[in-house]
Amino acid sequence: MTDFRHPKEELAAFRRRVLVAMLFVLVCFGLLAARFHYLQVVRHDYFHSRAEGNRIALLPVVPNRGLITDRRGRVLARNYSAYTLEINPSQVDNLEATIDELARIVPIDVGDRRRFRKQLLESKFFESVPIRTHLSDEEVARLVARRYSLPGVEVQARLFRDYPYGESGAHVTGYIGRINERDVQRIEEGGNSANYRGSEYIGKSGLELSYEDELHGNTGVEQVEINAGGRAMRLLSRTPAAPGNDLELALDIELQKVAEAAFGERRGALVAIEPATGGVLALVSTPSFNPNLFVEGISVTDWRALSDSPEHPLLNRAMFSTYPPGSTFKPFMALAGLATGKRNLFQYFNGQGVFSFVGHRFYDRKSSCQSGVDVHRSLVYSCNTYYYQLANELGIEALARFMRQFGFGGRTGIDIPGEAAGVLPTPDWKRKRFSRKEQQTWFGGETISVGIGQGYNAYTPLQMANALAALVNDGIIYRPHVVRNVVDAKTGERHPVESEPLARIPVSSAHLQAIRAAMVDVTKVGTAARVFRGAPYESGGKTGTAQVFSLRGQRYVEGRVTERLRDHSWYIAFAPAHKPTIALAVIVENGGFGSQSAAPIARQVMDFYLLGQRADEPASEIDEAAAAEAEQ
Amino acid sequence: MSESRFQPLLLLRALFRPLDPALLLVLGLLLGYGYVLMMSASTERLETLQLHFVIAIVTMWAVALVPPKQLLKLAVPMYLGGVVLLVGVVLFGEVSKGAQRWLDLGVMRIQPSELMKIAVPLMLAWFFQVREGVTRWPEFMVAMMLLLIPLGLIVVQPDLGTSLLVSACGLYVIFFAGLSWKLIVPVVLIGVIGIGAIVGFGDTLCQPEVDWQILREYQKQRVCTLLDPTQDPLGKGFHIIQSTIAIGSGGVFGKGWMAGTQTHLAFIPERHTDFIFSVLAEEFGLIGALVLLILYTLLIIRGFTIAAMAPTLASRLLAGALTMIFFTYAFVNMGMVSGILPVVGVPLPFISYGGTALVTLCIAIGILMSIERSRIAAKE
């Protein structure tokens, strides 16, 4: 114990302790100074970069998606800007509570919540998910005023996709939708992850899907300063996004609408092609659907309505449904007969009312098909027995070999995804198609069935239209394409999608000429004469009926079979006859025989395309009368 | 003296006499520095800060005008009053941020633990003064008791920062009163070795398979988070990581006033209060930090000079202890912000925003001035 009894010593002892304390202070402050030196000098570079990393974030700038316009520049798919209310789940503790809070500011219904939850499951990490889209100005004002009390909640101006023509051409344009996990995988496999940072939508079907790379554009980058809450405070630098390229279609949306209207309530498909280019003028599948429903994620009710409908509106009948071609196959059969030398233009047959084959007898009771039947007459009056015999003489292998050149049984390569290949039957195909031994054998009877377009034959309306386009274009076949030009967003240059034909089918133009002449007579004196009576242009065509149900031995009486079992009605046509600018194939499901349902639709489409007349305009009185007559 | 007429000049001189120019200068520089920082850290608080300045300076001045003898007379009532208020807080205190610190007296809310930072050293100085000449074992025991009573009441609130400062206040008085080195040295040594061992072998000790025997698992976790804040980057570690980034990125010359990215982008929590030093270090760099250290050192030197020259034992002890309090505030705060001490709520003296702490510190300055004035008066 220090003795403090003497004031002098006491003071000295105190002063010693003060000195010790001062020393302690200096040592501690020295320690601090050393620490500062360590942080601010020795490790400055490290902390400097940490601070920069803290402060700078690279934000993707989503490019504007390219527009889709028809051949006359009418916009089929466009973008517009609207406000959305979004929640960043990574910054919100209690999502439900936040949504309840928001629901007190702006209306949020059960559907919004359900969609939000679905998108939340599908969203990428740390991405904000919209809870309400298309906010009104007033709602935006109310939300912005309360934004600071709601962390993780943001009001964003976003671009939305709009399809102004709605159901018209929906199967062609397709639609975009929010990127889901499967899309992410697709993007990653394509090595496009960087370009899709920040993108929320991607093409899901139709041209939106097949031209995704053109339409999407290149994502730009914004260097922004962010605060601890992750909110962007200041723009440091910016590499603008390059907008996606526009698509200019060969399709004519007005023609498309006329064709769709012509179907009315009936199910079916129509494909119209410009023979000289392979450009698709119209591609109809009815009923259609509204692509706008899909952009923000379709609601459950809407989805049910579309997917459960017995009409299958989502099905693209023009490209994915296959039907036996019926008699529309005959022009190609006739051409095959001429090209292979089995028939010539001057050869005619008598006694054609019946064709006997291994004990079976096949009849054709039409009076025009009894005698003097040559290639021309067989087409004009659609004589079956002529083609049974021809098919039998050709044999299935030679027949298939010839037909394959016109694209039957193979994908046309159209620029819309989801095309069916159809079936061009051969013994080889049958072996692969059936597993049981007894079903694998090819019978001669099957060959003659193929000859009149029935049996295993099954083609898409697109294949029919494309084959016809080649037939009327001197055998020059194209890959059909809906998009005519891709318009470069930067330079405005047009890059044609398809300018070179795929092939020239080796057939003589004299033969082609003869087939076309016969098809023209179909519309004058043949099976479609009533429908085309009074047309101010010359067209060629061929009716067809695809059997849905085989009534073994019983006579087919239309009134007796239910609507769904009725035959499909086919019509293929081209016009004007001397130099066709349009070739088309129409099918009306369960529409009965060819001239009944399909041919009047073809007439309306060609009237509009060649004359600019619509069915409801006075000038078309004639063909309405014709159609009425045909339906009797 | 015979003149009975009013002499305004004399009165004015009497008023200004206790203001020690050296202390006043350093205080002015510190407050000015703090004001400049607050302009960057939190502009909306500047007006309130000016008000705090006025209140604190007036209080300091008022205290400086009271002679030490009179101040010491206040020791016992202040101490007892303080203890009663602390009991009140424990029983009826308001809960704020999970701790009871405030006592609502109807007219005003007060924080009695703050008062004890002055009352405890005053009480102990008074006690040693009374027992002058008989300083022996029992006296130190009583002094320890006087310290432990209020300390216990603050610890249960719980308020770690204030407990630390109050116990430091008391211990400094006891140290200056002459507690034997034989007692001080072993305690300090054990502490230093213990902390050194934990810091030195932190990596090994914090391995999950190591069992610390005396501490429970969660206690071990707390110590380990302090040693390596990256283990808990989103929790407690976040503050320390961000403030060390702010300090380190400041470099030698700093990013410039108002240009601290960590500060202005809200990466620094509590940037106007406990973490204001990281604003300083980020914007003014090593130079700015050293200037602050020098200002504190000057303040402490002046305080110790006053203590060493003080005429009575009580004023000596009081001056020494209060000076050490400035140091403790500064060291603990800067140590915490720069990541060498655990996070405890201790403000940076004269710089951090907060009226109560500023008034307490200015009362301490006022007492130092009063003591210095008493020395000069005794000479005259």
mmCIF file of N, CA, C and O in Angstrom, chain A residues 387-433:
data_model
loop_
_atom_site.group_PDB
_atom_site.id
_atom_site.type_symbol
_atom_site.label_atom_id
_atom_site.label_comp_id
_atom_site.label_asym_id
_atom_site.label_seq_id
_atom_site.Cartn_x
_atom_site.Cartn_y
_atom_site.Cartn_z
ATOM 1 N N TYR A 387 -58.123 -43.630 -111.036
ATOM 2 C CA TYR A 387 -56.957 -43.510 -110.143
ATOM 3 C C TYR A 387 -56.660 -44.798 -109.394
ATOM 4 O O TYR A 387 -55.526 -45.065 -109.026
ATOM 5 N N TYR A 388 -57.711 -45.635 -109.197
ATOM 6 C CA TYR A 388 -57.433 -46.953 -108.624
ATOM 7 C C TYR A 388 -56.476 -47.689 -109.540
ATOM 8 O O TYR A 388 -55.475 -48.257 -109.136
ATOM 9 N N GLN A 389 -56.848 -47.628 -110.793
ATOM 10 C CA GLN A 389 -56.084 -48.362 -111.795
ATOM 11 C C GLN A 389 -54.667 -47.810 -111.943
ATOM 12 O O GLN A 389 -53.691 -48.548 -111.971
ATOM 13 N N LEU A 390 -54.608 -46.471 -111.947
ATOM 14 C CA LEU A 390 -53.289 -45.824 -112.094
ATOM 15 C C LEU A 390 -52.386 -46.156 -110.911
ATOM 16 O O LEU A 390 -51.205 -46.497 -111.087
ATOM 17 N N ALA A 391 -52.950 -46.082 -109.722
ATOM 18 C CA ALA A 391 -52.150 -46.371 -108.523
ATOM 19 C C ALA A 391 -51.653 -47.798 -108.567
ATOM 20 O O ALA A 391 -50.496 -48.083 -108.240
ATOM 21 N N ASN A 392 -52.525 -48.688 -108.983
ATOM 22 C CA ASN A 392 -52.157 -50.093 -109.056
ATOM 23 C C ASN A 392 -51.020 -50.304 -110.050
ATOM 24 O O ASN A 392 -50.086 -51.067 -109.786
ATOM 25 N N GLU A 393 -51.091 -49.590 -111.171
ATOM 26 C CA GLU A 393 -50.033 -49.733 -112.178
ATOM 27 C C GLU A 393 -48.715 -49.122 -111.713
ATOM 28 O O GLU A 393 -47.646 -49.660 -111.962
ATOM 29 N N LEU A 394 -48.819 -47.972 -111.018
ATOM 30 C CA LEU A 394 -47.599 -47.299 -110.549
ATOM 31 C C LEU A 394 -46.883 -48.116 -109.475
ATOM 32 O O LEU A 394 -45.655 -48.208 -109.453
ATOM 33 N N GLY A 395 -47.664 -48.663 -108.610
ATOM 34 C CA GLY A 395 -47.062 -49.337 -107.447
ATOM 35 C C GLY A 395 -46.757 -48.319 -106.379
ATOM 36 O O GLY A 395 -46.479 -47.142 -106.657
ATOM 37 N N ILE A 396 -46.817 -48.757 -105.132
ATOM 38 C CA ILE A 396 -46.704 -47.813 -104.016
ATOM 39 C C ILE A 396 -45.338 -47.146 -103.939
ATOM 40 O O ILE A 396 -45.215 -45.960 -103.621
ATOM 41 N N GLU A 397 -44.282 -47.892 -104.269
ATOM 42 C CA GLU A 397 -42.935 -47.328 -104.138
ATOM 43 C C GLU A 397 -42.716 -46.173 -105.113
ATOM 44 O O GLU A 397 -42.260 -45.102 -104.732
ATOM 45 N N ALA A 398 -43.088 -46.405 -106.389
ATOM 46 C CA ALA A 398 -42.903 -45.364 -107.403
ATOM 47 C C ALA A 398 -43.782 -44.159 -107.086
ATOM 48 O O ALA A 398 -43.362 -43.001 -107.239
ATOM 49 N N LEU A 399 -44.993 -44.468 -106.598
ATOM 50 C CA LEU A 399 -45.927 -43.414 -106.252
ATOM 51 C C LEU A 399 -45.323 -42.520 -105.152
ATOM 52 O O LEU A 399 -45.274 -41.291 -105.262
ATOM 53 N N ALA A 400 -44.825 -43.169 -104.119
ATOM 54 C CA ALA A 400 -44.267 -42.424 -102.994
ATOM 55 C C ALA A 400 -43.036 -41.632 -103.417
ATOM 56 O O ALA A 400 -42.843 -40.484 -102.998
ATOM 57 N N ARG A 401 -42.233 -42.260 -104.256
ATOM 58 C CA ARG A 401 -41.012 -41.582 -104.715
ATOM 59 C C ARG A 401 -41.358 -40.271 -105.431
ATOM 60 O O ARG A 401 -40.753 -39.238 -105.217
ATOM 61 N N PHE A 402 -42.400 -40.354 -106.263
ATOM 62 C CA PHE A 402 -42.796 -39.153 -107.002
ATOM 63 C C PHE A 402 -43.379 -38.087 -106.054
ATOM 64 O O PHE A 402 -43.036 -36.917 -106.126
ATOM 65 N N MET A 403 -44.239 -38.523 -105.167
ATOM 66 C CA MET A 403 -44.935 -37.579 -104.291
ATOM 67 C C MET A 403 -43.992 -36.864 -103.328
ATOM 68 O O MET A 403 -44.202 -35.724 -102.967
ATOM 69 N N ARG A 404 -42.942 -37.592 -102.954
ATOM 70 C CA ARG A 404 -42.014 -37.007 -101.979
ATOM 71 C C ARG A 404 -41.410 -35.710 -102.526
ATOM 72 O O ARG A 404 -41.117 -34.789 -101.775
ATOM 73 N N GLN A 405 -41.240 -35.650 -103.851
ATOM 74 C CA GLN A 405 -40.656 -34.443 -104.456
ATOM 75 C C GLN A 405 -41.502 -33.205 -104.207
ATOM 76 O O GLN A 405 -40.998 -32.091 -104.144
ATOM 77 N N PHE A 406 -42.819 -33.423 -104.075
ATOM 78 C CA PHE A 406 -43.709 -32.287 -103.826
ATOM 79 C C PHE A 406 -43.857 -31.967 -102.328
ATOM 80 O O PHE A 406 -44.669 -31.143 -101.940
ATOM 81 N N GLY A 407 -43.068 -32.680 -101.550
ATOM 82 C CA GLY A 407 -43.073 -32.364 -100.121
ATOM 83 C C GLY A 407 -44.080 -33.160 -99.322
ATOM 84 O O GLY A 407 -44.239 -32.921 -98.127
ATOM 85 N N PHE A 408 -44.759 -34.120 -99.951
ATOM 86 C CA PHE A 408 -45.709 -34.929 -99.184
ATOM 87 C C PHE A 408 -44.951 -35.834 -98.222
ATOM 88 O O PHE A 408 -43.937 -36.427 -98.583
ATOM 89 N N GLY A 409 -45.441 -35.931 -97.019
ATOM 90 C CA GLY A 409 -44.834 -36.822 -96.037
ATOM 91 C C GLY A 409 -43.545 -36.295 -95.433
ATOM 92 O O GLY A 409 -42.842 -37.019 -94.742
ATOM 93 N N GLY A 410 -43.245 -35.013 -95.692
ATOM 94 C CA GLY A 410 -42.045 -34.438 -95.074
ATOM 95 C C GLY A 410 -42.360 -33.030 -94.635
ATOM 96 O O GLY A 410 -43.287 -32.392 -95.146
ATOM 97 N N ARG A 411 -41.630 -32.532 -93.665
ATOM 98 C CA ARG A 411 -41.899 -31.180 -93.176
ATOM 99 C C ARG A 411 -41.513 -30.178 -94.269
ATOM 100 O O ARG A 411 -40.483 -30.340 -94.926
ATOM 101 N N THR A 412 -42.333 -29.175 -94.447
ATOM 102 C CA THR A 412 -42.048 -28.183 -95.481
ATOM 103 C C THR A 412 -40.912 -27.270 -95.063
ATOM 104 O O THR A 412 -40.284 -26.644 -95.901
ATOM 105 N N GLY A 413 -40.683 -27.168 -93.750
ATOM 106 C CA GLY A 413 -39.637 -26.269 -93.262
ATOM 107 C C GLY A 413 -40.120 -24.852 -93.095
ATOM 108 O O GLY A 413 -39.327 -23.902 -93.063
ATOM 109 N N ILE A 414 -41.427 -24.672 -92.955
ATOM 110 C CA ILE A 414 -41.984 -23.336 -92.731
ATOM 111 C C ILE A 414 -41.385 -22.709 -91.472
ATOM 112 O O ILE A 414 -40.932 -23.433 -90.568
ATOM 113 N N ASP A 415 -41.353 -21.390 -91.430
ATOM 114 C CA ASP A 415 -40.689 -20.705 -90.317
ATOM 115 C C ASP A 415 -41.580 -20.528 -89.082
ATOM 116 O O ASP A 415 -41.348 -19.645 -88.276
ATOM 117 N N ILE A 416 -42.590 -21.363 -88.954
ATOM 118 C CA ILE A 416 -43.372 -21.398 -87.723
ATOM 119 C C ILE A 416 -43.115 -22.759 -87.089
ATOM 120 O O ILE A 416 -43.170 -23.765 -87.788
ATOM 121 N N PRO A 417 -42.798 -22.792 -85.793
ATOM 122 C CA PRO A 417 -42.482 -24.083 -85.186
ATOM 123 C C PRO A 417 -43.717 -24.958 -85.002
ATOM 124 O O PRO A 417 -44.844 -24.466 -84.952
ATOM 125 N N GLY A 418 -43.496 -26.250 -84.909
ATOM 126 C CA GLY A 418 -44.566 -27.181 -84.584
ATOM 127 C C GLY A 418 -45.280 -27.717 -85.795
ATOM 128 O O GLY A 418 -46.495 -27.759 -85.842
ATOM 129 N N GLU A 419 -44.525 -28.121 -86.782
ATOM 130 C CA GLU A 419 -45.130 -28.619 -88.011
ATOM 131 C C GLU A 419 -45.145 -30.149 -87.996
ATOM 132 O O GLU A 419 -44.185 -30.778 -87.569
ATOM 133 N N ALA A 420 -46.243 -30.729 -88.471
ATOM 134 C CA ALA A 420 -46.300 -32.183 -88.552
ATOM 135 C C ALA A 420 -45.777 -32.627 -89.916
ATOM 136 O O ALA A 420 -45.868 -31.888 -90.899
ATOM 137 N N ALA A 421 -45.203 -33.827 -89.951
ATOM 138 C CA ALA A 421 -44.625 -34.322 -91.200
ATOM 139 C C ALA A 421 -45.671 -34.996 -92.077
ATOM 140 O O ALA A 421 -45.498 -35.118 -93.281
ATOM 141 N N GLY A 422 -46.765 -35.426 -91.486
ATOM 142 C CA GLY A 422 -47.758 -36.143 -92.275
ATOM 143 C C GLY A 422 -47.291 -37.549 -92.587
ATOM 144 O O GLY A 422 -46.209 -37.966 -92.141
ATOM 145 N N VAL A 423 -48.101 -38.267 -93.340
ATOM 146 C CA VAL A 423 -47.739 -39.650 -93.668
ATOM 147 C C VAL A 423 -47.874 -39.865 -95.174
ATOM 148 O O VAL A 423 -48.947 -39.710 -95.758
ATOM 149 N N LEU A 424 -46.763 -40.187 -95.788
ATOM 150 C CA LEU A 424 -46.777 -40.657 -97.182
ATOM 151 C C LEU A 424 -46.506 -42.153 -97.071
ATOM 152 O O LEU A 424 -45.372 -42.573 -96.884
ATOM 153 N N PRO A 425 -47.565 -42.962 -97.133
ATOM 154 C CA PRO A 425 -47.383 -44.369 -96.748
ATOM 155 C C PRO A 425 -46.585 -45.176 -97.760
ATOM 156 O O PRO A 425 -46.726 -44.985 -98.966
ATOM 157 N N THR A 426 -45.748 -46.038 -97.235
ATOM 158 C CA THR A 426 -44.984 -47.006 -98.040
ATOM 159 C C THR A 426 -44.955 -48.292 -97.223
ATOM 160 O O THR A 426 -45.228 -48.260 -96.019
ATOM 161 N N PRO A 427 -44.635 -49.410 -97.882
ATOM 162 C CA PRO A 427 -44.513 -50.664 -97.113
ATOM 163 C C PRO A 427 -43.514 -50.530 -95.970
ATOM 164 O O PRO A 427 -43.728 -51.060 -94.877
ATOM 165 N N ASP A 428 -42.444 -49.802 -96.243
ATOM 166 C CA ASP A 428 -41.420 -49.591 -95.229
ATOM 167 C C ASP A 428 -41.998 -48.837 -94.032
ATOM 168 O O ASP A 428 -41.770 -49.177 -92.876
ATOM 169 N N TRP A 429 -42.778 -47.764 -94.333
ATOM 170 C CA TRP A 429 -43.412 -46.980 -93.283
ATOM 171 C C TRP A 429 -44.316 -47.874 -92.440
ATOM 172 O O TRP A 429 -44.318 -47.806 -91.224
ATOM 173 N N LYS A 430 -45.063 -48.750 -93.108
ATOM 174 C CA LYS A 430 -46.023 -49.590 -92.396
ATOM 175 C C LYS A 430 -45.306 -50.550 -91.445
ATOM 176 O O LYS A 430 -45.769 -50.806 -90.339
ATOM 177 N N ARG A 431 -44.163 -51.066 -91.914
ATOM 178 C CA ARG A 431 -43.388 -51.973 -91.059
ATOM 179 C C ARG A 431 -42.967 -51.282 -89.776
ATOM 180 O O ARG A 431 -43.008 -51.851 -88.697
ATOM 181 N N LYS A 432 -42.571 -50.024 -89.925
ATOM 182 C CA LYS A 432 -42.101 -49.294 -88.733
ATOM 183 C C LYS A 432 -43.261 -48.832 -87.862
ATOM 184 O O LYS A 432 -43.146 -48.732 -86.647
ATOM 185 N N ARG A 433 -44.364 -48.538 -88.534
ATOM 186 C CA ARG A 433 -45.484 -47.933 -87.827
ATOM 187 C C ARG A 433 -46.166 -48.932 -86.895
ATOM 188 O O ARG A 433 -46.589 -48.579 -85.809
#
